[in-house]
Amino acid sequence: MSGSQTRHVALITGSTSGIGLGIARALAASGRDIMLSGFGEAAAIDALRHEIETEHGVRCLYRFADLADPLACRALVAETESRLGRLDILVNNAGIQHVDSVPDFPIEKWDHVIAVNLSAVFHCSAAALPGMIARDFGRIVNIASAHGLVASVNKSAYVAAKHGVVGLTKVMALENAQRPLTVNAVCPGWVLTPLVQRQIEARAEAGGLSVEAATAQLLGEKQPAGRFVTPEQLGAFVVFLCSEAAATLTGAALPVDGGWTAQ
């Protein structure tokens, strides 16, 4: 592909930091125009947007959306199509976390986690699919989690949502199996994102540990490799899923987890 009129366009939710930013950078490096969406200071986001455009020679725009709001999810997709002309690749990455036992889990926290981590995947995908079908090409990549395949205590909403993302991925893949349109779920293990860093710091404080000791403890409990998955690795994997080489890879839940779910 060459030229902005034919270049594929990718929307990545939760893409101003962490996994989403790693994926956005990788897709930009592969020649896709980018719509960023996520939290952050306006000046920092504008600098990031300019950096991606300058480094990779692509268009990179930004729009904030409250992904807990179904209409905002759909408006985000509509604005991407309006401002960038099309939407070929949707990466549903945004996620939030709350940790509590089931009896103590606040109702509003449950609803918010399910809305952002699961319902937003449905609403963004439902809005993106008609254009993909009309253009006879599409890639939807849902960033689930190792917790979409296995469970951990005190993460009922997150685990339920991520299991739901894996199931939704399979349904959308089957509905579009006859088309050049794939839908897959990537299931990362521990990635050192701001979300995970907060969990490490909470663990350190609760256990009277150093951050380094809490990090080693976290990895040792779940991830046999003993090291974090990186946003760059996940970005490269998503680029592969968007390539012609992955044209018949659909409906899969793909662990990138240092052996977590092999146990």
Tab-separated table of C-alpha atoms in Angstrom:
chain	number	residue	atom	x	y	z
A	1	MET	CA	0.000	0.000	0.000
A	2	SER	CA	1.162	3.509	-0.686
A	3	GLY	CA	-0.405	6.899	-0.224
A	4	SER	CA	-2.864	8.022	2.439
A	5	GLN	CA	-5.869	7.082	0.308
A	6	THR	CA	-5.003	3.395	0.215
A	7	ARG	CA	-3.007	2.971	3.424
A	8	HIS	CA	-4.754	0.892	6.049
A	9	VAL	CA	-6.073	2.712	9.103
A	10	ALA	CA	-5.817	1.318	12.635
A	11	LEU	CA	-7.710	2.384	15.756
A	12	ILE	CA	-6.165	1.244	19.026
A	13	THR	CA	-8.032	1.901	22.268
A	14	GLY	CA	-6.001	2.594	25.382
A	15	SER	CA	-3.083	3.569	23.183
A	16	THR	CA	-1.463	6.519	24.955
A	17	SER	CA	0.639	4.226	27.181
A	18	GLY	CA	1.601	0.629	27.864
A	19	ILE	CA	0.528	-2.205	25.592
A	20	GLY	CA	-1.676	-0.014	23.413
A	21	LEU	CA	1.109	2.448	22.680
A	22	GLY	CA	3.482	-0.403	21.832
A	23	ILE	CA	0.920	-1.730	19.374
A	24	ALA	CA	0.260	1.715	17.897
A	25	ARG	CA	3.981	2.297	17.336
A	26	ALA	CA	4.394	-1.108	15.679
A	27	LEU	CA	1.420	-0.604	13.377
A	28	ALA	CA	2.668	2.868	12.439
A	29	ALA	CA	6.107	1.413	11.701
A	30	SER	CA	4.398	-1.085	9.374
A	31	GLY	CA	2.835	1.787	7.433
A	32	ARG	CA	-0.632	2.103	8.917
A	33	ASP	CA	-2.330	5.407	9.746
A	34	ILE	CA	-3.216	5.553	13.430
A	35	MET	CA	-6.045	6.781	15.627
A	36	LEU	CA	-4.923	6.959	19.234
A	37	SER	CA	-7.375	6.959	22.115
A	38	GLY	CA	-6.679	7.003	25.833
A	39	PHE	CA	-5.884	9.137	28.847
A	40	GLY	CA	-3.165	11.751	29.231
A	41	GLU	CA	-2.247	15.408	29.201
A	42	ALA	CA	-3.119	17.174	25.945
A	43	ALA	CA	0.420	18.470	25.359
A	44	ALA	CA	1.995	15.052	25.941
A	45	ILE	CA	-0.469	13.337	23.633
A	46	ASP	CA	0.082	15.929	20.915
A	47	ALA	CA	3.838	15.433	21.204
A	48	LEU	CA	3.377	11.666	20.977
A	49	ARG	CA	1.123	12.012	17.952
A	50	HIS	CA	3.642	14.275	16.215
A	51	GLU	CA	6.499	11.882	17.060
A	52	ILE	CA	4.686	8.927	15.473
A	53	GLU	CA	3.816	10.929	12.361
A	54	THR	CA	7.356	12.235	11.934
A	55	GLU	CA	9.129	8.949	12.618
A	56	HIS	CA	6.954	6.754	10.424
A	57	GLY	CA	5.524	9.083	7.768
A	58	VAL	CA	1.920	8.216	8.606
A	59	ARG	CA	-1.068	10.168	9.812
A	60	CYS	CA	-1.647	9.890	13.565
A	61	LEU	CA	-4.714	11.438	15.161
A	62	TYR	CA	-6.162	11.344	18.663
A	63	ARG	CA	-9.644	11.240	20.122
A	64	PHE	CA	-10.662	10.683	23.716
A	65	ALA	CA	-13.632	8.407	24.360
A	66	ASP	CA	-15.263	7.233	27.585
A	67	LEU	CA	-15.338	3.536	26.743
A	68	ALA	CA	-17.812	2.829	29.531
A	69	ASP	CA	-20.372	4.654	27.351
A	70	PRO	CA	-21.684	2.572	24.414
A	71	LEU	CA	-22.467	5.652	22.332
A	72	ALA	CA	-18.956	7.024	22.900
A	73	CYS	CA	-17.468	3.735	21.664
A	74	ARG	CA	-19.470	3.926	18.482
A	75	ALA	CA	-18.700	7.633	18.023
A	76	LEU	CA	-14.972	6.861	18.306
A	77	VAL	CA	-15.213	4.430	15.397
A	78	ALA	CA	-17.327	6.867	13.371
A	79	GLU	CA	-14.842	9.693	13.903
A	80	THR	CA	-11.932	7.456	12.904
A	81	GLU	CA	-13.704	6.631	9.639
A	82	SER	CA	-14.637	10.264	9.091
A	83	ARG	CA	-11.224	11.803	9.788
A	84	LEU	CA	-9.001	9.067	8.355
A	85	GLY	CA	-11.322	7.857	5.609
A	86	ARG	CA	-11.713	4.216	6.660
A	87	LEU	CA	-11.047	1.728	9.455
A	88	ASP	CA	-9.304	-1.525	8.583
A	89	ILE	CA	-7.729	-2.598	11.871
A	90	LEU	CA	-9.386	-2.341	15.272
A	91	VAL	CA	-7.355	-3.211	18.350
A	92	ASN	CA	-9.562	-3.363	21.436
A	93	ASN	CA	-6.932	-2.893	24.105
A	94	ALA	CA	-8.247	-0.542	26.808
A	95	GLY	CA	-8.705	-2.138	30.204
A	96	ILE	CA	-9.143	-1.344	33.873
A	97	GLN	CA	-8.793	-3.420	37.025
A	98	HIS	CA	-10.248	-3.647	40.522
A	99	VAL	CA	-9.208	-6.258	43.054
A	100	ASP	CA	-11.569	-7.537	45.760
A	101	SER	CA	-13.261	-10.723	46.900
A	102	VAL	CA	-16.685	-11.439	45.405
A	103	PRO	CA	-18.676	-10.550	48.577
A	104	ASP	CA	-16.751	-7.285	48.957
A	105	PHE	CA	-16.634	-6.308	45.281
A	106	PRO	CA	-18.379	-2.903	44.910
A	107	ILE	CA	-21.296	-2.982	42.486
A	108	GLU	CA	-20.144	0.138	40.662
A	109	LYS	CA	-16.641	-1.306	40.235
A	110	TRP	CA	-18.054	-4.524	38.763
A	111	ASP	CA	-20.189	-2.560	36.308
A	112	HIS	CA	-17.303	-0.296	35.296
A	113	VAL	CA	-14.820	-3.135	34.702
A	114	ILE	CA	-17.356	-5.081	32.616
A	115	ALA	CA	-18.280	-1.948	30.645
A	116	VAL	CA	-14.701	-1.003	29.715
A	117	ASN	CA	-13.126	-4.457	29.411
A	118	LEU	CA	-15.954	-6.339	27.679
A	119	SER	CA	-18.877	-4.202	26.533
A	120	ALA	CA	-16.583	-1.666	24.832
A	121	VAL	CA	-15.083	-4.491	22.770
A	122	PHE	CA	-18.575	-5.367	21.566
A	123	HIS	CA	-19.622	-1.776	20.821
A	124	CYS	CA	-16.417	-0.770	19.014
A	125	SER	CA	-16.440	-3.990	16.987
A	126	ALA	CA	-20.123	-3.726	16.121
A	127	ALA	CA	-19.509	-0.201	14.817
A	128	ALA	CA	-16.364	-1.163	12.869
A	129	LEU	CA	-17.576	-4.365	11.215
A	130	PRO	CA	-19.980	-2.864	8.623
A	131	GLY	CA	-17.197	-0.796	7.035
A	132	MET	CA	-14.786	-3.724	7.081
A	133	ILE	CA	-17.378	-5.952	5.448
A	134	ALA	CA	-18.114	-3.324	2.796
A	135	ARG	CA	-14.385	-2.925	1.998
A	136	ASP	CA	-13.871	-6.700	2.038
A	137	PHE	CA	-10.995	-6.531	4.515
A	138	GLY	CA	-10.666	-6.322	8.250
A	139	ARG	CA	-8.604	-7.236	11.258
A	140	ILE	CA	-9.980	-7.107	14.794
A	141	VAL	CA	-7.482	-7.903	17.526
A	142	ASN	CA	-8.840	-8.060	21.061
A	143	ILE	CA	-6.277	-7.767	23.828
A	144	ALA	CA	-7.631	-10.211	26.366
A	145	SER	CA	-5.289	-11.633	29.002
A	146	ALA	CA	-3.974	-14.836	30.475
A	147	HIS	CA	-6.963	-14.156	32.720
A	148	GLY	CA	-9.149	-14.799	29.692
A	149	LEU	CA	-7.982	-18.430	29.894
A	150	VAL	CA	-7.384	-19.023	33.610
A	151	ALA	CA	-8.447	-17.313	36.830
A	152	SER	CA	-6.892	-15.670	39.871
A	153	VAL	CA	-8.506	-14.850	43.187
A	154	ASN	CA	-9.970	-11.401	43.857
A	155	LYS	CA	-10.231	-10.504	40.165
A	156	SER	CA	-13.796	-11.626	39.453
A	157	ALA	CA	-14.812	-8.748	37.172
A	158	TYR	CA	-11.547	-8.723	35.216
A	159	VAL	CA	-11.489	-12.504	34.761
A	160	ALA	CA	-15.169	-12.604	33.788
A	161	ALA	CA	-14.673	-9.768	31.302
A	162	LYS	CA	-11.572	-11.284	29.708
A	163	HIS	CA	-13.192	-14.716	29.430
A	164	GLY	CA	-16.085	-12.890	27.772
A	165	VAL	CA	-13.705	-11.206	25.319
A	166	VAL	CA	-12.375	-14.636	24.283
A	167	GLY	CA	-15.926	-15.903	23.703
A	168	LEU	CA	-16.952	-12.779	21.793
A	169	THR	CA	-13.823	-13.121	19.652
A	170	LYS	CA	-14.875	-16.640	18.618
A	171	VAL	CA	-18.399	-15.535	17.715
A	172	MET	CA	-17.220	-12.628	15.560
A	173	ALA	CA	-14.637	-14.855	13.865
A	174	LEU	CA	-17.266	-17.442	12.984
A	175	GLU	CA	-19.722	-14.831	11.723
A	176	ASN	CA	-17.050	-13.533	9.332
A	177	ALA	CA	-15.175	-16.742	8.545
A	178	GLN	CA	-16.149	-16.614	4.848
A	179	ARG	CA	-14.712	-13.110	4.481
A	180	PRO	CA	-11.116	-11.806	4.398
A	181	LEU	CA	-11.790	-10.531	7.906
A	182	THR	CA	-10.172	-12.095	10.962
A	183	VAL	CA	-10.865	-11.710	14.660
A	184	ASN	CA	-8.401	-12.928	17.267
A	185	ALA	CA	-7.692	-12.494	20.963
A	186	VAL	CA	-4.177	-11.997	22.282
A	187	CYS	CA	-3.776	-13.168	25.875
A	188	PRO	CA	-0.724	-11.539	27.474
A	189	GLY	CA	0.711	-12.563	30.787
A	190	TRP	CA	2.350	-9.978	33.009
A	191	VAL	CA	3.383	-6.873	31.082
A	192	LEU	CA	4.966	-4.001	32.997
A	193	THR	CA	2.238	-1.449	32.275
A	194	PRO	CA	1.074	1.346	34.611
A	195	LEU	CA	-1.814	-0.954	35.642
A	196	VAL	CA	0.573	-3.738	36.686
A	197	GLN	CA	3.016	-1.293	38.287
A	198	ARG	CA	0.224	-0.143	40.611
A	199	GLN	CA	-0.479	-3.770	41.555
A	200	ILE	CA	3.212	-4.319	42.327
A	201	GLU	CA	3.363	-1.191	44.487
A	202	ALA	CA	0.210	-2.243	46.368
A	203	ARG	CA	1.697	-5.704	46.921
A	204	ALA	CA	4.953	-4.178	48.191
A	205	GLU	CA	3.120	-1.909	50.623
A	206	ALA	CA	0.811	-4.652	51.894
A	207	GLY	CA	3.674	-7.120	52.414
A	208	GLY	CA	6.340	-4.713	53.625
A	209	LEU	CA	8.455	-5.598	50.577
A	210	SER	CA	10.678	-3.624	48.274
A	211	VAL	CA	9.261	-3.005	44.800
A	212	GLU	CA	11.949	-5.319	43.417
A	213	ALA	CA	10.966	-8.131	45.782
A	214	ALA	CA	7.279	-7.625	45.054
A	215	THR	CA	8.019	-7.772	41.315
A	216	ALA	CA	9.932	-11.040	41.663
A	217	GLN	CA	7.124	-12.464	43.796
A	218	LEU	CA	4.479	-11.468	41.255
A	219	LEU	CA	6.341	-13.052	38.349
A	220	GLY	CA	7.295	-16.137	40.343
A	221	GLU	CA	3.703	-16.944	41.224
A	222	LYS	CA	2.409	-17.038	37.644
A	223	GLN	CA	4.962	-16.607	34.872
A	224	PRO	CA	7.572	-19.386	34.586
A	225	ALA	CA	9.780	-17.318	32.272
A	226	GLY	CA	10.397	-14.981	35.202
A	227	ARG	CA	10.356	-11.892	33.004
A	228	PHE	CA	7.761	-9.510	31.687
A	229	VAL	CA	6.229	-9.633	28.228
A	230	THR	CA	7.018	-6.297	26.536
A	231	PRO	CA	4.717	-3.916	24.671
A	232	GLU	CA	7.142	-4.134	21.746
A	233	GLN	CA	6.744	-7.916	21.541
A	234	LEU	CA	2.972	-7.582	21.597
A	235	GLY	CA	3.130	-4.863	18.946
A	236	ALA	CA	5.125	-7.118	16.627
A	237	PHE	CA	2.660	-9.943	17.219
A	238	VAL	CA	-0.317	-7.739	16.348
A	239	VAL	CA	1.430	-6.628	13.138
A	240	PHE	CA	1.731	-10.307	12.210
A	241	LEU	CA	-1.966	-10.899	12.926
A	242	CYS	CA	-2.778	-8.012	10.576
A	243	SER	CA	-0.649	-9.445	7.769
A	244	GLU	CA	-1.559	-11.675	4.851
A	245	ALA	CA	0.425	-14.470	6.505
A	246	ALA	CA	-2.278	-14.600	9.205
A	247	ALA	CA	-5.215	-14.489	6.781
A	248	THR	CA	-6.561	-17.868	7.922
A	249	LEU	CA	-5.745	-17.414	11.605
A	250	THR	CA	-9.075	-16.445	13.165
A	251	GLY	CA	-11.098	-17.163	16.269
A	252	ALA	CA	-8.000	-17.962	18.311
A	253	ALA	CA	-7.076	-17.075	21.872
A	254	LEU	CA	-3.304	-16.710	21.631
A	255	PRO	CA	-1.285	-16.701	24.873
A	256	VAL	CA	1.853	-14.573	25.040
A	257	ASP	CA	2.514	-15.260	28.673
A	258	GLY	CA	5.936	-16.737	29.410
A	259	GLY	CA	4.403	-20.136	30.056
A	260	TRP	CA	1.701	-18.990	32.507
A	261	THR	CA	-1.176	-20.937	30.959
A	262	ALA	CA	0.977	-23.969	30.083
A	263	GLN	CA	1.060	-24.961	33.760
